[in-house]
XYZ file of C-alpha atoms in Angstrom:
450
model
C 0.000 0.000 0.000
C 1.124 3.683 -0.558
C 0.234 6.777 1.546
C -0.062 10.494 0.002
C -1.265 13.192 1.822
C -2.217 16.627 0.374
C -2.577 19.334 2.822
C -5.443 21.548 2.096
C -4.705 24.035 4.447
C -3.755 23.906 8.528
C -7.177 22.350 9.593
C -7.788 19.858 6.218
C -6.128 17.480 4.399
C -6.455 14.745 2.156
C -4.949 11.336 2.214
C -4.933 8.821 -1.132
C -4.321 5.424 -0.170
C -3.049 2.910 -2.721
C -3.629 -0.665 -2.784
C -2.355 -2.905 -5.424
C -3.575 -6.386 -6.290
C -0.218 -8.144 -4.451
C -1.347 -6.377 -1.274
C -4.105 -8.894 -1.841
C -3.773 -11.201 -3.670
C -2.143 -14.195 -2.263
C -4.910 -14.149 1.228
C -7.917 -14.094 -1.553
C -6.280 -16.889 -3.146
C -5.979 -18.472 -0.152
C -9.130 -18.041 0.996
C -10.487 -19.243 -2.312
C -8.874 -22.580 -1.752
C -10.734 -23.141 1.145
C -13.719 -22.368 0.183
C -13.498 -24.559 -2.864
C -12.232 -27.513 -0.479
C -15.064 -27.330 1.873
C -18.219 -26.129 -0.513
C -20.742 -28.492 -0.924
C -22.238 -28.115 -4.819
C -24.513 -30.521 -5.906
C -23.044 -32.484 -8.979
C -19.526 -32.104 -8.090
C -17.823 -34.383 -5.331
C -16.853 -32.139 -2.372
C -13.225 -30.654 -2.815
C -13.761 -30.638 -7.016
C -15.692 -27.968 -7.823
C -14.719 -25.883 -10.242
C -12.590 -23.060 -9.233
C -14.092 -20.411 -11.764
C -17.448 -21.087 -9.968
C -15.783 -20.684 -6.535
C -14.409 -17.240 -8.166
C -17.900 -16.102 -9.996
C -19.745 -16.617 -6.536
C -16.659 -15.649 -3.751
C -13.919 -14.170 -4.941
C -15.563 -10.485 -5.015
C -17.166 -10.526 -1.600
C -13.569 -11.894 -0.262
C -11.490 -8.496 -2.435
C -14.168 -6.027 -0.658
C -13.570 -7.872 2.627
C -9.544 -8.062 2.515
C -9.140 -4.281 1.285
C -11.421 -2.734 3.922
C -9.235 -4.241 6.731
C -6.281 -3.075 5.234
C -7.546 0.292 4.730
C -8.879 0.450 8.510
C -5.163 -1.227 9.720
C -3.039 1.064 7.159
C -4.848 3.924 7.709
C -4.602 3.817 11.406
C -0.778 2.685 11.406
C -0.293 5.804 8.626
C -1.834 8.395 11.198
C 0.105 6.723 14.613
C 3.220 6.671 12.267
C 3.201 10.095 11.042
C 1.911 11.593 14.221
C -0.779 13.082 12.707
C -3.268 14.199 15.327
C -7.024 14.595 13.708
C -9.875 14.995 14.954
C -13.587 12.495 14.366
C -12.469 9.781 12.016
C -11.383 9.777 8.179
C -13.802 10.162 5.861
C -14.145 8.621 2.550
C -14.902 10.309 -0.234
C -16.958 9.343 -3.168
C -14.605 8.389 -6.862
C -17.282 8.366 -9.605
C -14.558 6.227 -11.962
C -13.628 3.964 -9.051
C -13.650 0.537 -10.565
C -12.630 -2.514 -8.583
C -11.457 -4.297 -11.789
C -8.707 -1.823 -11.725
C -5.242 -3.378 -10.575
C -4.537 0.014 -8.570
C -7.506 0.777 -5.961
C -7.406 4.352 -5.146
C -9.071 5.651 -1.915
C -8.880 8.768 -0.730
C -10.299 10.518 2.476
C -10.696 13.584 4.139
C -9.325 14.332 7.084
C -10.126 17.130 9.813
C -6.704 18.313 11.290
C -6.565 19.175 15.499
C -4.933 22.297 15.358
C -1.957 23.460 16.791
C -2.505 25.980 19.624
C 0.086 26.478 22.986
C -1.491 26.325 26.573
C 0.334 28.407 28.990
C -1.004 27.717 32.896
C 1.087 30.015 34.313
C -0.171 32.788 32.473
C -4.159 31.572 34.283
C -5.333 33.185 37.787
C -8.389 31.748 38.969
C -10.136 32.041 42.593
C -9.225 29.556 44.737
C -11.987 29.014 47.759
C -11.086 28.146 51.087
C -14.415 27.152 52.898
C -14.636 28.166 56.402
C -15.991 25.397 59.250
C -18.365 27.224 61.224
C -19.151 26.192 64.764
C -22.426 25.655 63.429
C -21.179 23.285 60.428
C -19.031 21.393 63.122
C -22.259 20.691 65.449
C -24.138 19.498 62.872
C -21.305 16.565 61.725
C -21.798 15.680 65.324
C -25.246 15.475 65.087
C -24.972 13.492 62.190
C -22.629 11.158 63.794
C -24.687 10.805 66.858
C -27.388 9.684 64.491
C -25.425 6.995 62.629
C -24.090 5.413 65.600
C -27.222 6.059 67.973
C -30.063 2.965 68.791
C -32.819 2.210 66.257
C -35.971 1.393 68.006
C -39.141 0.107 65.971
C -41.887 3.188 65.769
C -45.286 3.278 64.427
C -45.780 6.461 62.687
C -43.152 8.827 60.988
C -42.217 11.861 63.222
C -38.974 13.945 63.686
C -35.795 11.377 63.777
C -37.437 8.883 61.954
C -35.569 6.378 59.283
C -38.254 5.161 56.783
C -37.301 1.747 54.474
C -39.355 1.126 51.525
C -39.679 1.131 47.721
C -40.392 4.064 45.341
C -41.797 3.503 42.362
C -42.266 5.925 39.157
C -46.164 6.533 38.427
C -48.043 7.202 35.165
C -49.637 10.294 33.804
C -52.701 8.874 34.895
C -51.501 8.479 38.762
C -50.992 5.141 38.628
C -47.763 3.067 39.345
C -46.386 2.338 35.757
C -46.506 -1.994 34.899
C -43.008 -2.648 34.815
C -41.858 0.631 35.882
C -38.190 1.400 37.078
C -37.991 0.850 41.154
C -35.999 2.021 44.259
C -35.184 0.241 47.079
C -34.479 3.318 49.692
C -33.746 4.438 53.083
C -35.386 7.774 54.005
C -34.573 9.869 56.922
C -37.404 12.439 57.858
C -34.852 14.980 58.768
C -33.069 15.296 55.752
C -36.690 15.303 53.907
C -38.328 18.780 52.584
C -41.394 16.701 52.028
C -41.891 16.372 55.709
C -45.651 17.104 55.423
C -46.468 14.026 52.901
C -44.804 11.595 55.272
C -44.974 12.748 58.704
C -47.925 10.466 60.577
C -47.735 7.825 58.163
C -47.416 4.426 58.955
C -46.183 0.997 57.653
C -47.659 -0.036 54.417
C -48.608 3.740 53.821
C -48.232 5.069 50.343
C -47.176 8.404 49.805
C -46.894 10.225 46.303
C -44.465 12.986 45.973
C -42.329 14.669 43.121
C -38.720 13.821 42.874
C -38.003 17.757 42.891
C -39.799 18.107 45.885
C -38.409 15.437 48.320
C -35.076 16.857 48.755
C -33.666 20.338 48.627
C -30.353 18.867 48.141
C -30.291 16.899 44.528
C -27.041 15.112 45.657
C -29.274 13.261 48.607
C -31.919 12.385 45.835
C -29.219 10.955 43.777
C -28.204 8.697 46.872
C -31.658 7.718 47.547
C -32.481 6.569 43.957
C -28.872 5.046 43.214
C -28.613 7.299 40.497
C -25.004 9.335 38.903
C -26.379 12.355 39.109
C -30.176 13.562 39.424
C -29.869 16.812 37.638
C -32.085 16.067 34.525
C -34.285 13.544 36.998
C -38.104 14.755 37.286
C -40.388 12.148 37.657
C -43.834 11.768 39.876
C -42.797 9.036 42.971
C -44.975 6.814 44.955
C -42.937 5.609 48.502
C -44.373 2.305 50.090
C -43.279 2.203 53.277
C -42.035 -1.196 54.895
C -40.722 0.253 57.828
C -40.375 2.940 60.416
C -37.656 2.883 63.191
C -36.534 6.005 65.882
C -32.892 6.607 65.783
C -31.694 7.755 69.307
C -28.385 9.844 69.133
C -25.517 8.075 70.653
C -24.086 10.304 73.586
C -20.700 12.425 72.786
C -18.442 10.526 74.682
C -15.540 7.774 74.457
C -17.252 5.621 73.008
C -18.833 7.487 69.725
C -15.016 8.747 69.359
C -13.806 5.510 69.043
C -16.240 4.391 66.671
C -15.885 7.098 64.627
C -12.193 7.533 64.323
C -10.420 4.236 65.911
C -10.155 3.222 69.798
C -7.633 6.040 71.426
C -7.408 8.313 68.492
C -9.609 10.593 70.141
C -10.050 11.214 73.992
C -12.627 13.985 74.719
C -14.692 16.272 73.267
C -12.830 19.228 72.333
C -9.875 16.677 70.335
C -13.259 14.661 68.810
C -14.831 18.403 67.686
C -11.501 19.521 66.092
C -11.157 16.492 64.011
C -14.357 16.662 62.717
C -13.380 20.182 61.628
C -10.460 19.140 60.289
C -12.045 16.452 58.402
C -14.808 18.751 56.725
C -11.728 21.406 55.830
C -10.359 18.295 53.908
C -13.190 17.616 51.972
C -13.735 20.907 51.017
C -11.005 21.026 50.293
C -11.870 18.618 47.320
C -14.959 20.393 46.409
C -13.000 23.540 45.908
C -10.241 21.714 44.065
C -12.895 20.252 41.648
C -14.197 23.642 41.104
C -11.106 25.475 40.746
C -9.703 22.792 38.041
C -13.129 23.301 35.914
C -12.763 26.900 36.249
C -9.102 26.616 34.784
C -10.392 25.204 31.940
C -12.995 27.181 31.125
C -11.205 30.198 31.207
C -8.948 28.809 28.721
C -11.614 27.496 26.457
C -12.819 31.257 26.588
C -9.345 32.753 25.980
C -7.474 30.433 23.936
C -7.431 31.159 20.325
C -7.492 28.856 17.899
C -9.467 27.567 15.048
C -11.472 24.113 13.986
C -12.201 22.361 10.678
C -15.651 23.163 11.161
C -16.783 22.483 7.912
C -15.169 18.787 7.984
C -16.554 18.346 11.639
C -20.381 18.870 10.444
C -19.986 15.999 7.711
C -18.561 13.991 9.995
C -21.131 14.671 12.483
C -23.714 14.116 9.434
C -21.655 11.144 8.422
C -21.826 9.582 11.417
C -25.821 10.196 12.890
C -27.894 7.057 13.140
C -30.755 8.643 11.954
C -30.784 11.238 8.707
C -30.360 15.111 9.386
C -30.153 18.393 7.783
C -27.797 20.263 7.347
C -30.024 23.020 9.842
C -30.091 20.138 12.571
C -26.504 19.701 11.892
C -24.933 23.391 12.248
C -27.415 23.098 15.553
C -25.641 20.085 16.969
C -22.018 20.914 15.653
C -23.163 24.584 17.794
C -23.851 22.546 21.382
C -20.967 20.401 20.495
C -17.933 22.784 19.237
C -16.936 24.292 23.127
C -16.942 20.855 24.273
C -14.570 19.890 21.551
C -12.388 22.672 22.361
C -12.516 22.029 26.021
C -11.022 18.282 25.304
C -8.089 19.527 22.729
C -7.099 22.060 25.654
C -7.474 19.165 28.130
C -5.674 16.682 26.433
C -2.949 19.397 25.427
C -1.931 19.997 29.364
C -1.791 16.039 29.328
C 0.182 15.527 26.599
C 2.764 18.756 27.529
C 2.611 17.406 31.252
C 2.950 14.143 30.377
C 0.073 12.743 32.265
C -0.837 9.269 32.351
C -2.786 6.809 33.581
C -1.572 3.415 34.126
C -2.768 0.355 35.366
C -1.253 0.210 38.636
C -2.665 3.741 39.277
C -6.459 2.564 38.459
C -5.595 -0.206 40.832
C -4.609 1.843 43.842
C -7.561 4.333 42.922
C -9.878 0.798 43.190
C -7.882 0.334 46.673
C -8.695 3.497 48.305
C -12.470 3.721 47.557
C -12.626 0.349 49.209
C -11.163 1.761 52.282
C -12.883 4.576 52.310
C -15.843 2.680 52.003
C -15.092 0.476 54.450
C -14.594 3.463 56.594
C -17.755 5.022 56.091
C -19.661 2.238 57.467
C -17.614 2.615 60.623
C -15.423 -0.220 59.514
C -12.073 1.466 60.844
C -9.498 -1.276 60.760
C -10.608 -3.968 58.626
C -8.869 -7.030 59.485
C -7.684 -7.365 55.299
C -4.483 -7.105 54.412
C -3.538 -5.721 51.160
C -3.328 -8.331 48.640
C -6.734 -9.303 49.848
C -8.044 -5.606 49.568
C -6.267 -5.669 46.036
C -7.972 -9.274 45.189
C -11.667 -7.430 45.579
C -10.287 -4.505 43.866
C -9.383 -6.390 40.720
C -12.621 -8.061 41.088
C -14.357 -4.473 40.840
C -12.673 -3.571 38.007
C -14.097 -6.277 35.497
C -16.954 -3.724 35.078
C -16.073 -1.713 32.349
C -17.809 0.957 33.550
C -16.278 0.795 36.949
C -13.026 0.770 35.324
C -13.322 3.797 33.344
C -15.165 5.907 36.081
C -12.008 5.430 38.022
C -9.310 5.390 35.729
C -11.744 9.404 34.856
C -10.844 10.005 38.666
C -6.745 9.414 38.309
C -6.759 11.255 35.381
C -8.704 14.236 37.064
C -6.209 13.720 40.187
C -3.370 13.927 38.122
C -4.631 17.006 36.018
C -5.427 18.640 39.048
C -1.849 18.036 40.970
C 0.125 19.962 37.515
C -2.905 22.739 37.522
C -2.699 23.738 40.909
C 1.537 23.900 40.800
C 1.055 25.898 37.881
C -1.477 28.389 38.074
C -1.996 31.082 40.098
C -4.119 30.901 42.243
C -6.021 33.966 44.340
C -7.371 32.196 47.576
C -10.841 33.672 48.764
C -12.326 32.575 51.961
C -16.146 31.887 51.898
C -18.602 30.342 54.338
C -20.039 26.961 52.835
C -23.440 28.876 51.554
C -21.445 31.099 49.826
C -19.481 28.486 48.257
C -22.848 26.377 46.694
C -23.880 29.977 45.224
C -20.592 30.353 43.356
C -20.979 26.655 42.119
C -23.957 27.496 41.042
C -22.654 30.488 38.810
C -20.262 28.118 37.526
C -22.595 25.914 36.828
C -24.678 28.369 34.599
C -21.783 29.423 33.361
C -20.441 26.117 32.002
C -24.002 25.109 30.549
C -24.564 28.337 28.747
């Protein structure tokens, strides 16, 4: 096979791709001998058929076959090769004299160039928030902890404290539970609820319809309760079935709730317990303001770094592509939600690749590690009698789900990402309360979506 590109300009180019009859040749043959030993054609003994009949009816089908997987090897190998970076996929275009009698084949296809654009960091200053614990936040983590680590006691109505088990299920237009419809196997505590009036009285076996909007004010709890990535885009009518009702008494602030909470002697009164807790909230914060901070990096560079696409390419590949048929109006509107996102991954990968960031195996591993600890943590499992070949055995085990593999191997990547943006931009650091900090997310937020 031989490889010519013509450039076109910076953004488009166009690559011929030759393939002559020896490139070929000998695996159709090949092929063709098989076929002809195992077809079964009545009037011939098996193995002694003709070969110009094996030809007439195989030897076509078996040409198309061969040449399309070496275009799709050769084409790939040509672009890894060359280093040439594009962007969507080559596309082939149409040859109105294209004749597969011909001894040269002759494809060519166009191809969208990324461009070639510099990222400076250093030359970025973003906010960077520093929550403040209030008293008031601290109390309320050891409230919370009281809670988890207080007595349940069997109730028979739904009042203030309560923990509610049951099922939600999605319901119809008409107000009816849905045949088949999706269900949720949840715990509900009345506290957290900004339903309270729809449950509060009820007992076991009770029914209570509500709005998914409406149970929480906090979409991150409704995510929890449902099991579901994110609820942002969730608005659906829910009927709860409750199975059970219990009272959670808080546990008393003393030695005991310490040690469950952090590990037998790491904490020895109150004021040490209180100051850990605060300590602990600063940390993850911490994280939430990290998160923010690195999308906020990269948005101001989508906004201020200047560089072009191939637009034009982009839309027929986008056209190329769709499942279903568009115009070229529904196009230019989908190439229009899609283009900032584009630009935001070029700029993202270009810190990787100029960083030399990397995600390896080991690291996904280790990532699959730590959220089992943590876990295991969480439900006040402090020193789990596992060492670490048997915490990486489960690990490993975790990480047969694709999808559980790539949503951590996303996290590295963002961990790494973050560790070169925050040595390399400025950052300006801006105290807030917590309150203050959701509002600015939220302006993000609009920001990012608009």
């Amino acid at each position: 096979m031989n490889f010519t590109q013509s450039q076109i300009d910076d953004l488009n180019a166009v690559l011929t791709v030759t393939v002559e009859k020896a490139d070929y040749a000998d695996k159709v043959a090949a092929d063709l001998k098989n076929y002809r030993k195992n077809a079964n054609v009545p009037g011939f003994r098996k193995g002694q058929v003709p070969m110009s009949m094996i030809k007439k009816q195989y030897e076509m089908p078996l040409i198309y076959e061969e040449v399309n997987k070496l275009l799709q090897s050769g084409v790939e190998d040509y672009l890894r090769e060359n280093k040439i970076d594009i962007l969507g996929q080559p596309l082939p275009k149409a040859d109105e004299n294209f004749s597969w009698e011909a001894d040269e084949l002759n494809f060519s296809f166009d191809l969208g160039l990324a461009p070639k654009f510099e990222v400076d960091l250093e030359k970025v200053e973003i906010p960077y928030h520093k929550i403040e614990v209030s008293e008031e936040d601290v109390d309320k983590y050891v409230d919370n902890f009281a809670l988890r680590y207080g007595k349940m006691s069997a109730a028979d109505e739904v009042k203030e404290g309560a923990v509610l088990k049951g099922v939600f299920h999605e319901v119809g237009e008409d107000g009816e539970v849905a045949e088949g419809g999706e269900h949720y196997h949840s715990t509900l505590r009345f506290d957290d609820l900004k339903a309270k009036d729809a449950f509060e009285g009820k007992k076991v076996e009770d029914k209570i319809t509500v709005a998914s909007k409406d149970l929480y004010e906090d979409e991150n709890l409704l995510a929890e309760t449902l099991g579901l990535e994110e609820a942002g885009d969730f608005d659906k009518t829910l009927q709860f079935k409750i199975n059970e009702i219990v009272n959670q008494e808080k546990a008393a602030i003393d030695q005991d709730l310490f040690d469950k909470v952090y590990g037998e002697g790491e904490v020895d009164s109150e004021e040490a317990f209180r100051a850990k807790v605060k300590e602990e909230a600063e940390k993850m914060y911490e994280g939430e303001a990290d998160r923010v901070m690195l999308s906020a990096v990269l948005m101001d560079l989508v906004e201020n770094s200047s560089f072009d696409l191939p637009d034009e390419f982009l839309k027929k590949w986008l056209k190329f592509n769709s499942e279903q048929p568009k115009t070229d109006e529904e196009v230019e509107k989908i190439y229009n939600e899609a283009k900032k996102g584009m630009r935001y991954q070029l700029i993202e990968g270009k810190i990787a690749d100029k960083f030399e960031i990397e995600v390896k195996q080991d690291d996904i591993l280790d990532q699959a590690v730590k959220m089992i600890k943590q876990q295991m943590q969480m439900y006040g499992i402090s020193n789990p009698e596992m060492d670490d070949n048997q915490l990486k055995q489960i690990a490993m085990s975790s990480l047969q789900n694709e999808n559980e593999y790539k949503r951590l191997a996303d996290q590295v990547f963002a961990e790494k990402m973050l560790a070169v943006v925050k040595d390399k931009v400025k950052l300006v650091e801006k105290t807030v309360s917590f309150d203050e900090f959701v509002e600015e997310v939220k302006k993000q937020n609009e920001k990012a979506e608009a």
